[in-house]
XYZ file of C-alpha atoms in Angstrom:
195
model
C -29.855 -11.602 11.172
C -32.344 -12.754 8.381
C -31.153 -12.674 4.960
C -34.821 -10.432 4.507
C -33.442 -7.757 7.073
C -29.896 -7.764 5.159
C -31.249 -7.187 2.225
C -33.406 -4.148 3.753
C -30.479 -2.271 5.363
C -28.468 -2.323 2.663
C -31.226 -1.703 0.084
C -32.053 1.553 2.465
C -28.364 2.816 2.958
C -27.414 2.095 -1.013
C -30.169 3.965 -1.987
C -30.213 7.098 0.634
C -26.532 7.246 -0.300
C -26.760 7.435 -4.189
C -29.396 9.727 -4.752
C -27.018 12.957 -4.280
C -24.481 11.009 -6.089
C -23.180 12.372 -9.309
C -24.004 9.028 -11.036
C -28.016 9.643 -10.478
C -27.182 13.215 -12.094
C -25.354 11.578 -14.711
C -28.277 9.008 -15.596
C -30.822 12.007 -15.789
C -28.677 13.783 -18.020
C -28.349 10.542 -20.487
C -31.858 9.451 -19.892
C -33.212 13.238 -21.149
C -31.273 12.943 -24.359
C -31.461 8.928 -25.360
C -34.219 6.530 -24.566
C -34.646 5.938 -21.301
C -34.717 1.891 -21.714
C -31.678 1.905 -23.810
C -30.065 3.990 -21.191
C -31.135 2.081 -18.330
C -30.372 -1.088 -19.846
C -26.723 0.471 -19.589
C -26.787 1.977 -16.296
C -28.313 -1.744 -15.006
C -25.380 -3.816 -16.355
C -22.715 -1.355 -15.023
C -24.611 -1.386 -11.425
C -24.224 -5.020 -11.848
C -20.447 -5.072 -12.062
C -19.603 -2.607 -9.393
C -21.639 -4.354 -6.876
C -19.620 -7.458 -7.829
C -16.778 -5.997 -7.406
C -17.771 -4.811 -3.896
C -18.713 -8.061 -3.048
C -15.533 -9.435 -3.832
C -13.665 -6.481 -2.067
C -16.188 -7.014 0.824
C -15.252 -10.838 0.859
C -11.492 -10.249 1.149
C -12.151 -8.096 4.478
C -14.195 -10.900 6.155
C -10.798 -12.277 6.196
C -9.965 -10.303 9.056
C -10.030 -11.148 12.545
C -13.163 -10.263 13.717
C -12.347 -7.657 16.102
C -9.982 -6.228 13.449
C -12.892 -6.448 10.508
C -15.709 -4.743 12.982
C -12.965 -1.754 13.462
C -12.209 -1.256 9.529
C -15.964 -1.913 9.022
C -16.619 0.539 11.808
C -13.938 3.307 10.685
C -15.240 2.923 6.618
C -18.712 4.055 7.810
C -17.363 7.004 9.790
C -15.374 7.545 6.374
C -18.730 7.345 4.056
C -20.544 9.591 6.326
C -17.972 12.199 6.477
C -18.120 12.312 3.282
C -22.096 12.582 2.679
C -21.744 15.547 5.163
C -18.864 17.042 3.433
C -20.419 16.386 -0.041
C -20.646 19.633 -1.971
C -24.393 20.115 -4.347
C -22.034 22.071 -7.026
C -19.606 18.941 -7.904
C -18.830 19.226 -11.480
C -20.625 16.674 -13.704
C -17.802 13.973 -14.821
C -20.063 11.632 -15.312
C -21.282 13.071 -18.501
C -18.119 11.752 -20.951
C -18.824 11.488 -24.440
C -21.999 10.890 -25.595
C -23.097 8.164 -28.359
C -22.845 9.022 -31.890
C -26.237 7.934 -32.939
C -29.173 6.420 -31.169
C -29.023 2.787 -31.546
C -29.537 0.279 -28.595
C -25.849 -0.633 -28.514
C -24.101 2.829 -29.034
C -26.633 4.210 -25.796
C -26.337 1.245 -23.801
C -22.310 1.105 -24.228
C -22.298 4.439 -23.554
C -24.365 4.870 -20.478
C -22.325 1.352 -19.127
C -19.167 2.991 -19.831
C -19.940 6.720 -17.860
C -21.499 5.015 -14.640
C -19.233 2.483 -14.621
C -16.237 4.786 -14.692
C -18.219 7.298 -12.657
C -18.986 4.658 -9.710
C -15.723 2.610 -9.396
C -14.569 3.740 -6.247
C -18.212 5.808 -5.199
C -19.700 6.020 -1.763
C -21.680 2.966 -2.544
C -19.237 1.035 -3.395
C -17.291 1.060 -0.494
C -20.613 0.922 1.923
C -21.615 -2.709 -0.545
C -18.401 -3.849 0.472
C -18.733 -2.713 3.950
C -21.864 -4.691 4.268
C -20.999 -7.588 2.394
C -18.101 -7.691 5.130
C -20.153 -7.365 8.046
C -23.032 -9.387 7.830
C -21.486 -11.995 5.086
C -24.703 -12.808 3.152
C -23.092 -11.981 -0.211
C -26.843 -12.441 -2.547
C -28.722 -10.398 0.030
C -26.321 -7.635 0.168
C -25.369 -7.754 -3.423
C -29.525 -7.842 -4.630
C -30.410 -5.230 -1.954
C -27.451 -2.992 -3.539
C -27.671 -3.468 -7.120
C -31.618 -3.161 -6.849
C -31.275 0.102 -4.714
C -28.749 1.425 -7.055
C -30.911 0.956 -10.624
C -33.685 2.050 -7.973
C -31.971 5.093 -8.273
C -30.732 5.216 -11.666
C -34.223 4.723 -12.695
C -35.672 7.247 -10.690
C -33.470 9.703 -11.887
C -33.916 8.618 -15.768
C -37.691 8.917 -15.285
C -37.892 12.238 -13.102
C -35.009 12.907 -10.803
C -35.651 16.785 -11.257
C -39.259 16.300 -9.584
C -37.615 14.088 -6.282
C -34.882 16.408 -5.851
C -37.586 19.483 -6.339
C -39.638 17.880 -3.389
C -36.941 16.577 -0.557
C -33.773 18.850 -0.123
C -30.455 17.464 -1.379
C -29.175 18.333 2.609
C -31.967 16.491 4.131
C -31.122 13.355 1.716
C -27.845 13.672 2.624
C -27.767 13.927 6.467
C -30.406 10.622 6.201
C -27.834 8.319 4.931
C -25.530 9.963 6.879
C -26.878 9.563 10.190
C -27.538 5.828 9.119
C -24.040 4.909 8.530
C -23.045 6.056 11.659
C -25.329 4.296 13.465
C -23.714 1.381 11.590
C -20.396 2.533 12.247
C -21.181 2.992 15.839
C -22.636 -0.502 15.931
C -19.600 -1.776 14.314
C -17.231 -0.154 16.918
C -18.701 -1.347 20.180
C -18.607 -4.920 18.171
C -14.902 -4.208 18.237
C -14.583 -2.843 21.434
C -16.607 -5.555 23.371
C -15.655 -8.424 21.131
């Protein structure tokens, strides 16, 4: 597979995946009190760490058999789109945290870094970078397509998430990326299965 078409499915299932996420909510709630560059200048840099992370989580299950990585690979997108099915509109907001004391570049930017990046370690989109990172092994494709879906995102929702999410259903959204990851995961099984 071209590193093009990489970068395509995993720009398409980050970004289906995070827009319900409470991280977008958090970055519209920071980018309606702060300026929205400052705050997206945070939200950017802590994208770019948990997508390296990923990468490096996705890298350590490539050292799996391959039959044995397809099944985990397989099994972790049944897992992501359980839980985009099971994923509840009401969550409480723990993204929010504490909020900057004034409104200088550094104090906004630190602060936005510091809520996504504690609000995303472990997210959704984490786990589907690494999955994809793992499966196709193109580490820059998967990494741009996911960091550039995720401020995607981010950016959308600092500029006018209310208006998206006021124009496609939250459900609709949801059972999208859904549907997509287990066509991945089904992919991913037969892979196993057939070897």
């Amino acid at each position: 597979m071209s590193s093009f078409a990489v970068f395509g499915i995993t720009f398409g299932v980050i970004f289906l995946a995070e827009l319900p996420d409470k991280t977008a909510l958090a970055s519209l709630v920071l980018g309606t009190r702060y300026r929205s560059s400052y705050v997206f200048a945070g939200v950017a840099a802590a994208m770019a760490c948990q997508v390296a992370l990923a990468l490096v989580a996705g890298r350590l299950l490539a050292l799996l058999p391959h039959r044995a990585l397809e099944a985990v690979v397989g099994g972790l997108f049944v897992l992501g789109a359980v839980m985009l099915l099971l994923h509840k509109e009401d969550d409480e907001e723990e993204g929010e945290g504490r909020t900057p004391r004034s409104d200088s570049f550094w104090r906004v930017a630190g602060a936005s870094f510091a809520v996504i990046a504690i609000a995303e370690f472990g997210d959704l989109t984490q786990i589907a970078t690494a999955n994809l990172a793992a499966k196709y092994g193109d580490w820059l494709a998967v990494g741009l397509g996911s960091w550039l879906a995720l401020c995607a995102v981010s950016g959308l929702a600092i500029l006018g998430g209310q208006k998206l999410m006021q124009r496609v259903p939250l459900h609709v959204i949801q059972r999208g990326a859904a549907l997509i990851m287990l066509v991945l995961a089904g992919i991913s099984i037969y892979s196993a299965i057939a070897g």
